[in-house]
PDB file of C-alpha atoms in Angstrom:
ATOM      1  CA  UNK A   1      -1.888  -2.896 -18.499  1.00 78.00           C
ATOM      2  CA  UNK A   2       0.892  -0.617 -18.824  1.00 86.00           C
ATOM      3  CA  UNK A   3      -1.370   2.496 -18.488  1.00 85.00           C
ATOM      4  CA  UNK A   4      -2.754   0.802 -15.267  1.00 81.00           C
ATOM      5  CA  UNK A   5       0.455   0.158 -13.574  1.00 84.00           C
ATOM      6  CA  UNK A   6       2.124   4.060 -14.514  1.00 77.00           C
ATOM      7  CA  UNK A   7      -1.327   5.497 -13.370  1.00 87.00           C
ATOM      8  CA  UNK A   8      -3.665   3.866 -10.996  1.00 85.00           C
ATOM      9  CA  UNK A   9      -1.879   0.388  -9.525  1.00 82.00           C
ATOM     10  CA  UNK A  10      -0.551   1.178  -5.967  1.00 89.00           C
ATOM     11  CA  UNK A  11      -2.084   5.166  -5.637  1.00 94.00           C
ATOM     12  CA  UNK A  12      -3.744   4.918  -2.612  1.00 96.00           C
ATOM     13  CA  UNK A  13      -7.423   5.073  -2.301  1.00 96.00           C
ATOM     14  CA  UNK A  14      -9.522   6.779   0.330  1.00 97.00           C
ATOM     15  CA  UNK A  15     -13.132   6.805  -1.024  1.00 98.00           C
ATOM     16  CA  UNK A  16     -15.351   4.367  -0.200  1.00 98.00           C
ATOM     17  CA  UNK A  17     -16.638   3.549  -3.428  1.00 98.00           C
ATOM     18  CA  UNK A  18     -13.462   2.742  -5.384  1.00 98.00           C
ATOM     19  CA  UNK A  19     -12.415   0.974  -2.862  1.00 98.00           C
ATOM     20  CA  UNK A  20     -15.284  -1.252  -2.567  1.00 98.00           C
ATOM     21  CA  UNK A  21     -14.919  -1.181  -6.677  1.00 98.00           C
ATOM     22  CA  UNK A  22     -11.336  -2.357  -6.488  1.00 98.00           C
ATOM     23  CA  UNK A  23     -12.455  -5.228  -4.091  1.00 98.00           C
ATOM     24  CA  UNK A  24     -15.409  -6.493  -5.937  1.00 98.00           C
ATOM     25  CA  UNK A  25     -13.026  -6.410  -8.770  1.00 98.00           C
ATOM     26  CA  UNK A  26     -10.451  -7.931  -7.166  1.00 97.00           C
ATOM     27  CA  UNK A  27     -13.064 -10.750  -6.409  1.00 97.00           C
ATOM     28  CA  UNK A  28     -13.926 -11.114  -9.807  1.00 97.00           C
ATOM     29  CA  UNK A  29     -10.717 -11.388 -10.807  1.00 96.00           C
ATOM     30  CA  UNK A  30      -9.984 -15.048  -8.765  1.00 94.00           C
ATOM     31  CA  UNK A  31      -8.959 -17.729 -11.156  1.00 93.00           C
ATOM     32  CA  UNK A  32      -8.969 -15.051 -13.803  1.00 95.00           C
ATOM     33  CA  UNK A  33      -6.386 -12.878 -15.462  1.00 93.00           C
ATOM     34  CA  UNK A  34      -6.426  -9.182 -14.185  1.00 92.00           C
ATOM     35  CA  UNK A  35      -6.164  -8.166 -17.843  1.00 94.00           C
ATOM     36  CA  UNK A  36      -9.525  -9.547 -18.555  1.00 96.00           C
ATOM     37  CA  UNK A  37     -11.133  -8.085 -15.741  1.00 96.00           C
ATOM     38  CA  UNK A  38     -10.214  -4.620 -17.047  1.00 95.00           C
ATOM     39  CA  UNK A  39     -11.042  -4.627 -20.213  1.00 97.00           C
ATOM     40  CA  UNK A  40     -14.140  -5.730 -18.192  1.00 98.00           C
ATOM     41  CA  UNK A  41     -14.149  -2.942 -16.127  1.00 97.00           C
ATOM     42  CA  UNK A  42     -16.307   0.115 -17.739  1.00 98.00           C
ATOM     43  CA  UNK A  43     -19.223  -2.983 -18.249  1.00 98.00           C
ATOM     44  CA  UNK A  44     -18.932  -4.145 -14.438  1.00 98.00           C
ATOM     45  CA  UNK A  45     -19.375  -0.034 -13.866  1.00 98.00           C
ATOM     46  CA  UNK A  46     -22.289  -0.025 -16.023  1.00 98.00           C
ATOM     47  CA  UNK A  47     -23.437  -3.389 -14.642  1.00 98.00           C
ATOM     48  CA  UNK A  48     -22.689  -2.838 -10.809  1.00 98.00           C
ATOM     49  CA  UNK A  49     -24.461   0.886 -11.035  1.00 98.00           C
ATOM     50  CA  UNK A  50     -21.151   2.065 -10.832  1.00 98.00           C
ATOM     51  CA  UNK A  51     -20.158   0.452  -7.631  1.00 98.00           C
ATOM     52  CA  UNK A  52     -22.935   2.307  -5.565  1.00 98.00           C
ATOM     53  CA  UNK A  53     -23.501   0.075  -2.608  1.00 98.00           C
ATOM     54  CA  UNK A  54     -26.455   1.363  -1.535  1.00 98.00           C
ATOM     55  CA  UNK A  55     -28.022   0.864  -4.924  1.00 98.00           C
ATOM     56  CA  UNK A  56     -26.606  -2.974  -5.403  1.00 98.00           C
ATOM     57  CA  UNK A  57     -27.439  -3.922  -1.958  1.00 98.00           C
ATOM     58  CA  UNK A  58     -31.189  -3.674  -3.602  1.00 98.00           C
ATOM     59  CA  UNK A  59     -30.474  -5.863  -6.415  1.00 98.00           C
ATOM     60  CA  UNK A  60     -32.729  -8.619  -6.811  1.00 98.00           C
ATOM     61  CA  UNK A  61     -32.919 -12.060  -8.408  1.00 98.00           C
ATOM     62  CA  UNK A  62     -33.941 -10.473 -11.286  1.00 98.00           C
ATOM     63  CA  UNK A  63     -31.214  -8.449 -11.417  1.00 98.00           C
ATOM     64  CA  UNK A  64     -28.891 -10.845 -11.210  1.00 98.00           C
ATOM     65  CA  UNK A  65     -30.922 -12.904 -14.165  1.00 98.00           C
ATOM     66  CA  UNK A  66     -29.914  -9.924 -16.242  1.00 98.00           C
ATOM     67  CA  UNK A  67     -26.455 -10.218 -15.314  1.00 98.00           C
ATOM     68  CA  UNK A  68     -25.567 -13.217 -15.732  1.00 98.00           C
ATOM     69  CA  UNK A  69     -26.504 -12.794 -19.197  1.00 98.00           C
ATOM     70  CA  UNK A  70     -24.388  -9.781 -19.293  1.00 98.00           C
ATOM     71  CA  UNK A  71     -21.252 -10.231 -21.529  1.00 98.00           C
ATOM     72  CA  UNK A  72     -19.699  -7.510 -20.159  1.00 98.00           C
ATOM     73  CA  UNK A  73     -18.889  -8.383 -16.816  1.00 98.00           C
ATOM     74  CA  UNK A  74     -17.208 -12.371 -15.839  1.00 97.00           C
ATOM     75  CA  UNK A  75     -20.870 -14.164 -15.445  1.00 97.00           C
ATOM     76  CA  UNK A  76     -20.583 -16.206 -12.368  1.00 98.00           C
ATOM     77  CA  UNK A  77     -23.260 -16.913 -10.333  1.00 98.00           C
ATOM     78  CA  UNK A  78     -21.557 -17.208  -7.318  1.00 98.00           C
ATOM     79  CA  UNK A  79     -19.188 -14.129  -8.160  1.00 98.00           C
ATOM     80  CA  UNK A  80     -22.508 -11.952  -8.399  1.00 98.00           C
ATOM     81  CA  UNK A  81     -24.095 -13.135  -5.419  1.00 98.00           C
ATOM     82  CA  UNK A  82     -20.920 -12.308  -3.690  1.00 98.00           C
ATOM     83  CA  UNK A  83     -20.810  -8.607  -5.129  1.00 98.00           C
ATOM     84  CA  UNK A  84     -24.354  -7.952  -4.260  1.00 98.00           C
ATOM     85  CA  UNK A  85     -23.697  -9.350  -0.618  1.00 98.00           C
ATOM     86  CA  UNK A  86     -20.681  -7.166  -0.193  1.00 98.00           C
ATOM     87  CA  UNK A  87     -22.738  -4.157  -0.770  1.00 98.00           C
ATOM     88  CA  UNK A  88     -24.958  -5.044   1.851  1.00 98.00           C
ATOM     89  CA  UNK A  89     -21.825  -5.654   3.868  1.00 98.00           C
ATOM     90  CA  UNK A  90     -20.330  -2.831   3.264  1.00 98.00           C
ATOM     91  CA  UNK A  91     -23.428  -0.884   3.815  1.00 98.00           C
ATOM     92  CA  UNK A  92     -23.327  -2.296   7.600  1.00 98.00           C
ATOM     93  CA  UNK A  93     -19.488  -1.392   7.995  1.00 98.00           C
ATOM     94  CA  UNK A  94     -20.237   2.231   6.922  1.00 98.00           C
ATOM     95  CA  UNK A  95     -23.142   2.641   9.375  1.00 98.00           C
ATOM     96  CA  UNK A  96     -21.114   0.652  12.424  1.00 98.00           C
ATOM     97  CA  UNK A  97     -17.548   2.064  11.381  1.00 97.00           C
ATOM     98  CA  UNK A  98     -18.494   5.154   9.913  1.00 97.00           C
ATOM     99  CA  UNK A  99     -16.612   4.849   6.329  1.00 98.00           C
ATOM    100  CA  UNK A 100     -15.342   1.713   4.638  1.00 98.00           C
ATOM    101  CA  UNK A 101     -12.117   3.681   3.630  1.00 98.00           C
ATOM    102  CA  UNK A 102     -11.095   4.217   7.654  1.00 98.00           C
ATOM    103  CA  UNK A 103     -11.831   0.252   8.132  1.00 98.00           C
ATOM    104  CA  UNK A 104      -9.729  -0.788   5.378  1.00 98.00           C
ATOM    105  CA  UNK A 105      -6.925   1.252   6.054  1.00 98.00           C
ATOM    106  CA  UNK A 106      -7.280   0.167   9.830  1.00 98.00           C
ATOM    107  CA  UNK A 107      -5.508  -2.783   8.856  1.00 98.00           C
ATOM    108  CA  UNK A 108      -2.241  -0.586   7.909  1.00 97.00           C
ATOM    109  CA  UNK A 109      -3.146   1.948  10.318  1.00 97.00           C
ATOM    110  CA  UNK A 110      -3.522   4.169   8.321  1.00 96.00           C
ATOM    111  CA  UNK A 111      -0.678   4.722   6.504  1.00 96.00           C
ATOM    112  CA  UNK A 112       1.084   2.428   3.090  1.00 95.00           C
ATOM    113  CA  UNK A 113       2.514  -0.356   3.550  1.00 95.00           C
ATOM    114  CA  UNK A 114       6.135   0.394   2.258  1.00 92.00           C
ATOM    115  CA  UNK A 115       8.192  -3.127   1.935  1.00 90.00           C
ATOM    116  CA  UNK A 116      11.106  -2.139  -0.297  1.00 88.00           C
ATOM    117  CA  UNK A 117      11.436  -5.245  -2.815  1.00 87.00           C
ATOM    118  CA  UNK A 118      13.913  -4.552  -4.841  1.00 88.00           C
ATOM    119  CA  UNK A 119      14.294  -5.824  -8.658  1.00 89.00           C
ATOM    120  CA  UNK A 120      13.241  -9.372  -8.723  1.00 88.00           C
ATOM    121  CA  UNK A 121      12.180 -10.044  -5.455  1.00 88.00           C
ATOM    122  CA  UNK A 122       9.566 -12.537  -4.824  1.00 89.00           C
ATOM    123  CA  UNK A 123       6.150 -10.660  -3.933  1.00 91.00           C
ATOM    124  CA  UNK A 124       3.855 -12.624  -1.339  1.00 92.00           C
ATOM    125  CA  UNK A 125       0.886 -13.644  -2.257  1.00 95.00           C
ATOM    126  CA  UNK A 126      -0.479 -12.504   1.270  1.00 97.00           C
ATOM    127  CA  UNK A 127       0.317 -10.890   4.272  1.00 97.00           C
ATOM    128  CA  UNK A 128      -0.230 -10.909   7.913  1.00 98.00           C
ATOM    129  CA  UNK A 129      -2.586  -7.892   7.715  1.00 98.00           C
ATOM    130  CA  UNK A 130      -4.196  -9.075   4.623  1.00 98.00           C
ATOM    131  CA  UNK A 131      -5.078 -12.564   6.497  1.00 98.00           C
ATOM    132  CA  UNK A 132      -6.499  -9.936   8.764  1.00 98.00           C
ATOM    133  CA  UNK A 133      -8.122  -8.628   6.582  1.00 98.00           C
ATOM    134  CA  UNK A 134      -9.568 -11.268   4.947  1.00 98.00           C
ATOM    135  CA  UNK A 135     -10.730 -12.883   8.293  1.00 98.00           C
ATOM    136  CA  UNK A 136     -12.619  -9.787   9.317  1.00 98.00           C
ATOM    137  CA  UNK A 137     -14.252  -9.313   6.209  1.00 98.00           C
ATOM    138  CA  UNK A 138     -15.805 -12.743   6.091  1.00 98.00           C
ATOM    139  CA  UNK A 139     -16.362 -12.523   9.941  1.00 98.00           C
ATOM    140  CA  UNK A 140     -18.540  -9.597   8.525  1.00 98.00           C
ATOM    141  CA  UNK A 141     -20.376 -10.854   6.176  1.00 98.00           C
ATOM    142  CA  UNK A 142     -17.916 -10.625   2.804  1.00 98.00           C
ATOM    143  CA  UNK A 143     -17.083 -13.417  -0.326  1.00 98.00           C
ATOM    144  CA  UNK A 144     -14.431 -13.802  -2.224  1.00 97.00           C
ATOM    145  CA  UNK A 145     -12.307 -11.846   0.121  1.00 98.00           C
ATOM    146  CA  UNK A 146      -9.352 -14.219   1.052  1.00 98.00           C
ATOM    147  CA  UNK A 147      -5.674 -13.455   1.824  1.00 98.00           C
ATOM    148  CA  UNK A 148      -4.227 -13.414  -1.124  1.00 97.00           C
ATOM    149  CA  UNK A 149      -7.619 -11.507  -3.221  1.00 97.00           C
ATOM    150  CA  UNK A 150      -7.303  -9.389   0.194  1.00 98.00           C
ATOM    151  CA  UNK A 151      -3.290  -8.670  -0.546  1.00 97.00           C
ATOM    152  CA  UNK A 152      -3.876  -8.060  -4.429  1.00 96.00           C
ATOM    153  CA  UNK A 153      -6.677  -5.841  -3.252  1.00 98.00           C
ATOM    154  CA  UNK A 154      -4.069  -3.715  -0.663  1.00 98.00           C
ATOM    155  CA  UNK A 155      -1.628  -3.742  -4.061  1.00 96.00           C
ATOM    156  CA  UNK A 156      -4.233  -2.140  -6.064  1.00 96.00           C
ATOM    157  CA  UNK A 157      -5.943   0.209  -3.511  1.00 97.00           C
ATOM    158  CA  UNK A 158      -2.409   1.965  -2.170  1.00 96.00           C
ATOM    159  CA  UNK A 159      -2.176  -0.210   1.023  1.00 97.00           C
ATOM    160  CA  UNK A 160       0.923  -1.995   0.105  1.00 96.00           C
ATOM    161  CA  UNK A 161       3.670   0.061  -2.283  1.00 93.00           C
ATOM    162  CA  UNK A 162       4.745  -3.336  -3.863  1.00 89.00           C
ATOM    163  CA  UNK A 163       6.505  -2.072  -6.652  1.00 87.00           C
ATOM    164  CA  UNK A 164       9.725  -2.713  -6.858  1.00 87.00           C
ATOM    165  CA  UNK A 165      12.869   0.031  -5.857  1.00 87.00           C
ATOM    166  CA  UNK A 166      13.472   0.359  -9.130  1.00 90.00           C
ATOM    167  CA  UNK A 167      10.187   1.405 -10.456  1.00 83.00           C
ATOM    168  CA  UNK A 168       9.702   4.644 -10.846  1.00 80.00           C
ATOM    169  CA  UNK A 169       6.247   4.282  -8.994  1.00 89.00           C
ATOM    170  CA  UNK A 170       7.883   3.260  -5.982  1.00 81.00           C
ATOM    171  CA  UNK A 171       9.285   6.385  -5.751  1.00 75.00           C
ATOM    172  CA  UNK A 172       6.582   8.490  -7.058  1.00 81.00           C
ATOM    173  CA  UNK A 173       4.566   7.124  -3.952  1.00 82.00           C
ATOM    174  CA  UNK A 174       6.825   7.365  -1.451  1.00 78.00           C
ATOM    175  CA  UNK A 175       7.072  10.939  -1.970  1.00 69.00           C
ATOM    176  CA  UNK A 176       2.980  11.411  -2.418  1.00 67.00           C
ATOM    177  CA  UNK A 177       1.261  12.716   1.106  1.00 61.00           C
ATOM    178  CA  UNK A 178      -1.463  10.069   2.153  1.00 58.00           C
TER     179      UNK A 178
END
């Protein structure tokens, strides 16, 4: 966890695929601990053909048979389903938007998030733009994409730098071009 948060937590992410990683992970994650999810997370890349949407929009029934007996990924029926229809979904907001990086980001437009919390402040569990979020997603087609996976999500992926002033991540961000 610690490696996580000094490396990867918060850097924000333009490619499409790990962002549509960190949300189906994100997803994965509801009602779960994140620590479980990442120790989950190299079988989820083998699982998930490493987050390819255009090859997990094609998965089948089958495929998700084979899953869901899959100890290395969280095997949830409904959790799969939802993965395999957000590929398809994201599929359709590449071709309509042109990248799913430049749609999620439109929600910050653009640029981090940058709320200055400072040692022991309360963190929201959502946001205004990640109820935006969250509402266009599912208005496209998207599961297991609600405010508060949608603000985790932002956390994760760069959108929001929600570490606190203190953290020397904060910083670190602050001073990295987007």
């Amino acid at each position: 966890m610690i490696e996580y948060h000094d490396r990867e937590w918060g850097t924000p992410l333009r490619d499409d695929r790990r962002l549509f990683e960190f949300l189906v992970l994100e997803g994965a994650q509801a009602g779960l601990s994140w620590q479980t999810i990442l120790r989950k997370r190299e079988g989820y890349r083998r699982a998930f053909a490493n987050f390819d949407p255009r090859r997990m929009a094609f998965f089948t029934e089958d495929d998700v048979e084979g899953l869901m007996a899959n100890p290395e990924i969280v095997r949830n029926r409904q959790k799969i389903h939802a993965a395999i229809g957000n590929a398809r979904a994201c599929l359709a907001v590449q071709e309509e938007e042109g990248s799913f990086s430049g749609f999620i980001w439109s929600f910050t437009a653009g640029v981090p998030l940058t709320p200055r919390r400072p040692p022991g402040a309360d963190v929201p569990a959502k946001s205004t733009e990640s109820e935006n979020m969250s509402r266009e997603l599912r208005r496209r087609g998207f599961k297991f994409v609600g405010p508060t996976i949608c603000y985790a999500f932002m956390q994760a992926a760069g959108l929001v730098n929600d570490h606190t002033t203190n953290c020397f991540r904060h910083v670190q961000l602050q001073e990295t071009p987007h």
